[in-house]
Amino acid sequence: MFDKYEFVKEDMKKIDEFILENIKTNSPTIKKAIDDLVLSGGKRIRPLLVIAIARMGEYSEEKIIPIAASIEIMHMATLIHDDIIDDSKMRRGRKSIQSKYGKETAVFTGDFLFSQAFNLIADIISKENLKLIARGVKAICEGEIEQFDNRYNLDLSIRKYLKRIYRKTALLFAISCESGASQAGLTKEMIRAMRHFGLEIGVAFQIVDDILDYEGVERIVGKPLGSDLLNGIYTLPLIYALKTDRKKAIEGILKKRDLSRRDVNHIIKEVRLSGGIDYSKELAVKYVKKAVKYLEIMPDCEQKNLMMDIADDVLKRNY
Amino acid sequence: MFDKYEFVKEDMKKIDEFILENIKTNSPTIKKAIDDLVLSGGKRIRPLLVIAIARMGEYSEEKIIPIAASIEIMHMATLIHDDIIDDSKMRRGRKSIQSKYGKETAVFTGDFLFSQAFNLIADIISKENLKLIARGVKAICEGEIEQFDNRYNLDLSIRKYLKRIYRKTALLFAISCESGASQAGLTKEMIRAMRHFGLEIGVAFQIVDDILDYEGVERIVGKPLGSDLLNGIYTLPLIYALKTDRKKAIEGILKKRDLSRRDVNHIIKEVRLSGGIDYSKELAVKYVKKAVKYLEIMPDCEQKNLMMDIADDVLKRNY
């Protein structure tokens, strides 16, 4: 994706190799599940951020690759557990672990990955960074549970939505950036700026993710449109639409709870008409612009260009 | 339970307080779920082992309480996730988190607890001990998945069963003992002996647990008899019975897969008649005796007496 930057392809390969080599288990089921997950690709945006930022300071591959890999491993663990909750059949265009191996395997493969991720970084990362990453996982859990608790809640405010995705997604982006920056010995100001860059990008990333549930191309997104809607999870495009004159029409359908495919398509259409998708896109653009501002403090270099490209790409992505 | 030892009651209270005070969350759902779990009691045998052993060396409360508490927190996390798998309605005589709050909350409350446990000990525990604990969690996951993969497997050997419970249960017992011993600065020999004590006690503990599924008093065990059986999980009493002349009768029923309450009672009766429960009890006694042998190296003291009592109690427990 960012192949014009020489180091990216190589570093990303190293991360995949590190994950496959270091997640050792004598359980064939876990092994298969993890191989599947690593080989199915994924954007690897969190480790990419760790590395791009770390390469702006004193770069120590022996530390940075494991840190970047561990953050990706924890992210993978949350994805596996997320699929149990959503009862997702698909992930990244492939069968999810839970639909392939059952929720039992999904639960403990996720736990296995968490413990492995901590195990891999325990002796190379500073205690502060270790705690930071643990806090990131904590926030994700809180965000996910808050989201679940608010299913079918028609009174969700945009503010509450933003707070949710801050926890659910943005914080781990921020922590990825902060870990890379602090491990590379950047200045306090730079570390702070990078943390903010991660936060803003993370919010934009999740907003775009939520837009894709309304207007993605199913084949590319890798799962059916309206999946969130079906699970009672109301995201920005819908929350916005519920504040417009489309409210009544949408609420009338949503009150049924058990939505048919036709109902879902009807709501998607209403949300589009309400301007909810345009509004969401504009908000994502705003967050990306805020993020890019935080790059100003960094010296001009290849890595800074890469980070601007990553920021742009968040808006362009279609899966 | 071990109230004649002055420090036990107080230390156990400190652990519960530590857990309740340090697991901070602004999610009311997580908070309620954790309060429930802490207040519902539980045996706290792992933290008890950490403390009893640590008190034989240089005892540092500021370190030992968090370590003991964190091991209990990780254990709680695995219990919560375990209940998702077994679809357990009950845990410790109360409704399980998953039946009370749904599997969604159960999944992420468990993850939350894992991340919190690592967070709490990251800056007080040695890196070696941190990795040790992470490896303990890893083994539990592998044991659980192996158990799931072998559901309904009528060819399970006793050896394979023992290997499973070594991972699923005994290793975290061993790690509890080892952490207490090494953190208190005991000699290498003593640390090794304490690790072995934990392993043997852990195996015995799980065997007794499995026996309780066949002959416990439901009201005391806190869940229906034959729960494992219903889930296709075959444990020592049954594995033994399948090697006797009761094999045919039992297999005839098990082949149905969807067992009625009557079928379960029938199998329980057959297992009893086969001598499977007596055999399991004898094996548990053997492991406890092996464990107690490892205590010989320790100087005579109150804590050593406590550990012998804990060992005895493993055989006597009825829940």
XYZ file of C-alpha atoms in Angstrom, chain A:
319
model
C 0.000 0.000 0.000
C 2.840 2.353 0.853
C 5.367 0.561 -1.291
C 7.069 3.709 -2.496
C 8.638 3.922 0.953
C 11.462 1.479 0.834
C 11.433 0.429 4.470
C 7.701 -0.184 4.738
C 7.450 -3.398 2.787
C 10.443 -4.893 4.512
C 9.397 -3.847 8.012
C 5.865 -5.109 7.545
C 7.254 -8.431 6.362
C 9.429 -8.553 9.466
C 6.405 -7.988 11.661
C 4.451 -10.817 10.074
C 7.471 -13.065 10.402
C 7.958 -12.043 13.998
C 4.342 -12.881 14.808
C 4.433 -16.250 13.058
C 7.780 -17.204 14.584
C 7.157 -16.041 18.118
C 3.645 -17.161 18.749
C 4.624 -20.654 19.653
C 2.040 -23.190 20.632
C 1.679 -26.929 20.534
C -2.027 -26.555 19.926
C -2.663 -27.239 16.235
C -6.019 -25.447 16.492
C -4.494 -22.220 17.806
C -1.670 -22.455 15.285
C -4.081 -22.766 12.374
C -6.277 -19.952 13.635
C -3.329 -17.592 13.975
C -1.770 -18.498 10.642
C -5.147 -17.814 9.028
C -5.341 -14.435 10.678
C -1.820 -13.335 9.798
C -2.023 -14.554 6.217
C -5.413 -12.941 5.644
C -3.623 -9.644 5.634
C -5.284 -6.748 7.307
C -4.139 -3.189 7.164
C -1.427 -3.356 9.817
C -1.927 0.339 10.353
C -1.024 0.272 14.065
C 2.391 -1.359 13.601
C 2.983 0.869 10.584
C 2.489 3.912 12.790
C 4.827 2.537 15.459
C 7.556 1.997 12.898
C 7.134 5.177 10.869
C 7.437 7.251 14.037
C 10.201 5.199 15.611
C 12.235 5.628 12.424
C 12.258 9.365 13.034
C 14.421 8.836 16.134
C 17.007 6.340 17.290
C 15.644 3.259 15.614
C 16.289 -0.024 17.379
C 14.850 -2.833 15.336
C 15.191 -5.403 18.143
C 12.809 -3.365 20.232
C 10.513 -1.773 17.713
C 9.558 -4.868 15.739
C 8.381 -6.743 18.855
C 6.480 -3.712 20.150
C 4.773 -3.103 16.815
C 4.028 -6.806 16.465
C 2.612 -7.049 19.993
C 0.250 -4.166 19.436
C -0.961 -5.882 16.274
C -1.344 -9.161 18.183
C -3.498 -7.449 20.824
C -5.524 -5.852 18.075
C -6.010 -9.273 16.505
C -7.138 -10.658 19.851
C -9.788 -7.955 20.157
C -10.930 -8.657 16.573
C -11.387 -12.342 17.346
C -13.400 -11.514 20.451
C -15.310 -8.844 18.604
C -16.493 -11.422 16.099
C -17.912 -13.556 18.911
C -20.030 -10.638 19.979
C -21.201 -9.634 16.540
C -21.613 -13.293 15.652
C -19.720 -12.332 12.517
C -19.436 -14.944 9.880
C -16.819 -13.017 7.955
C -13.662 -11.118 8.768
C -11.379 -9.586 6.179
C -13.352 -11.388 3.488
C -12.681 -14.795 5.058
C -14.584 -16.916 7.512
C -14.051 -15.553 11.018
C -12.323 -17.787 13.569
C -15.519 -18.186 15.468
C -17.510 -19.353 12.474
C -14.687 -21.670 11.414
C -13.623 -23.118 14.764
C -16.471 -22.192 17.131
C -16.773 -19.564 19.831
C -14.891 -21.790 22.267
C -11.720 -21.653 20.217
C -12.272 -17.982 19.481
C -12.468 -17.093 23.173
C -9.282 -18.877 24.166
C -7.322 -18.062 21.037
C -7.929 -14.409 21.852
C -6.802 -14.914 25.449
C -3.792 -16.820 24.242
C -2.841 -13.901 22.000
C -3.209 -11.387 24.838
C -0.936 -13.350 27.121
C 1.552 -13.903 24.323
C 1.646 -10.236 23.433
C 2.511 -9.303 27.016
C 5.006 -12.126 27.160
C 6.800 -10.922 24.012
C 7.352 -7.375 25.176
C 7.765 -7.875 28.928
C 11.537 -7.728 28.779
C 12.170 -5.229 26.018
C 9.687 -2.488 26.682
C 9.795 0.058 29.483
C 7.361 -0.493 32.326
C 5.617 2.758 31.449
C 5.020 1.582 27.898
C 3.836 -1.792 29.098
C 1.285 -0.140 31.348
C 0.321 2.163 28.502
C -0.462 -0.748 26.220
C -2.395 -2.525 28.979
C -4.443 0.635 29.419
C -5.151 0.671 25.702
C -6.612 -2.816 25.874
C -8.630 -1.804 28.912
C -10.134 1.134 27.025
C -11.070 -1.067 24.089
C -12.968 -3.391 26.435
C -14.782 -0.488 28.071
C -15.705 0.942 24.687
C -17.005 -2.370 23.426
C -19.113 -2.971 26.512
C -20.507 0.550 26.438
C -21.438 -0.044 22.804
C -23.165 -3.275 23.701
C -25.005 -1.671 26.619
C -26.332 0.989 24.244
C -27.612 -1.277 21.545
C -30.977 -0.182 20.196
C -30.608 3.126 22.020
C -32.230 5.710 19.788
C -31.076 8.622 21.931
C -27.362 8.273 21.329
C -25.644 11.634 21.002
C -22.770 12.369 18.649
C -20.712 13.257 21.705
C -21.297 9.865 23.253
C -20.471 8.196 19.959
C -17.179 10.069 19.753
C -16.312 9.119 23.311
C -17.010 5.505 22.475
C -14.800 5.372 19.406
C -12.096 7.242 21.280
C -11.909 4.249 23.621
C -12.767 1.542 21.169
C -10.306 2.547 18.481
C -8.490 5.858 18.809
C -6.641 5.194 22.037
C -4.748 2.192 20.670
C -3.776 4.301 17.655
C -2.502 6.963 20.065
C -0.621 4.399 22.103
C 0.968 2.943 18.974
C 2.261 6.379 18.062
C 3.341 7.208 21.599
C 5.180 3.906 22.040
C 7.084 4.380 18.801
C 7.956 7.961 19.690
C 9.056 7.346 23.248
C 10.989 4.192 22.442
C 12.925 6.131 19.767
C 13.822 8.834 22.254
C 11.947 11.713 20.602
C 11.423 14.897 22.631
C 8.525 15.196 25.062
C 6.794 17.644 22.770
C 7.137 15.330 19.820
C 5.856 12.360 21.816
C 2.830 14.404 22.809
C 2.216 15.519 19.234
C 2.499 11.964 17.937
C 0.051 10.750 20.559
C -2.420 13.365 19.361
C -1.793 12.478 15.745
C -2.739 8.899 16.633
C -5.868 9.951 18.481
C -7.223 12.094 15.645
C -6.355 9.524 12.994
C -7.946 6.831 15.105
C -11.220 8.721 15.388
C -11.241 9.349 11.616
C -10.422 5.691 10.984
C -13.392 4.483 12.997
C -15.776 7.006 11.459
C -14.758 5.773 7.994
C -15.188 2.202 9.185
C -18.705 3.031 10.270
C -19.456 4.777 6.966
C -18.386 1.627 5.119
C -21.179 -0.283 6.840
C -23.559 2.041 4.951
C -21.951 2.438 1.589
C -19.079 0.026 1.144
C -18.878 -2.515 -1.602
C -19.660 -5.793 0.134
C -17.152 -7.766 -1.854
C -14.370 -5.401 -0.788
C -15.468 -4.695 2.778
C -15.641 -8.453 3.280
C -18.922 -8.563 5.170
C -22.573 -7.669 4.460
C -23.608 -3.986 4.600
C -25.691 -2.962 7.559
C -24.105 -5.501 9.895
C -23.903 -3.019 12.748
C -27.486 -1.990 12.203
C -28.641 -5.592 12.393
C -26.848 -5.933 15.723
C -28.507 -2.819 17.113
C -25.277 -0.812 16.952
C -26.025 2.704 15.846
C -23.100 4.656 14.439
C -22.525 8.191 13.267
C -24.393 8.165 9.931
C -27.524 6.877 11.649
C -27.135 8.997 14.777
C -26.990 12.035 12.514
C -29.971 10.901 10.470
C -32.015 10.546 13.651
C -31.539 14.260 14.216
C -33.042 15.170 10.833
C -36.558 15.016 9.428
C -35.885 11.402 8.427
C -36.133 10.506 12.103
C -39.719 9.309 12.068
C -39.316 7.106 9.016
C -36.175 5.476 10.416
C -37.528 5.017 13.917
C -40.613 3.367 12.515
C -38.468 0.631 10.998
C -35.986 0.343 13.867
C -38.685 -0.240 16.434
C -39.261 -3.642 14.899
C -35.913 -4.823 16.230
C -35.858 -7.947 14.078
C -34.939 -6.291 10.820
C -35.301 -7.976 7.462
C -32.762 -7.440 4.676
C -35.325 -5.110 3.115
C -35.631 -3.084 6.313
C -31.861 -2.694 6.445
C -31.710 -1.495 2.856
C -34.541 0.900 3.547
C -32.710 2.416 6.516
C -29.470 2.682 4.575
C -31.357 4.619 1.915
C -32.931 6.922 4.495
C -29.555 7.556 6.122
C -28.084 8.495 2.743
C -30.948 10.852 2.035
C -30.597 12.486 5.450
C -27.063 13.611 4.677
C -25.731 11.393 7.455
C -23.029 9.931 5.288
C -21.869 13.273 3.944
C -21.805 14.647 7.471
C -19.737 11.694 8.664
C -17.300 12.072 5.798
C -16.832 15.738 6.547
C -16.182 14.974 10.197
C -13.593 12.352 9.245
C -11.871 14.910 7.026
C -11.821 17.338 9.924
C -10.151 14.840 12.216
C -7.566 13.963 9.592
C -6.766 17.649 9.125
C -6.322 18.010 12.871
C -4.024 15.008 12.849
C -1.882 16.365 10.053
C -1.444 19.617 11.999
C 0.332 17.646 14.703
C 2.929 16.557 12.146
C 4.174 20.128 11.737
C 6.491 19.783 14.705
C 8.359 16.922 13.045
C 11.327 17.578 10.751
C 10.702 17.034 7.057
C 11.663 13.523 6.130
C 10.508 10.455 4.290
C 8.697 9.119 7.366
C 6.749 12.330 7.787
C 5.601 12.032 4.188
C 4.548 8.487 4.886
C 2.494 9.620 7.852
C 0.740 12.197 5.722
C 0.007 9.464 3.212
C -1.363 7.248 5.986
C -3.602 10.104 7.079
C -4.868 10.589 3.519
C -5.376 6.912 3.091
C -7.671 6.700 6.106
C -10.157 8.756 4.122
C -9.724 6.809 0.918
C -9.884 3.293 2.225
C -12.702 1.076 1.079
C -12.247 -1.873 3.442
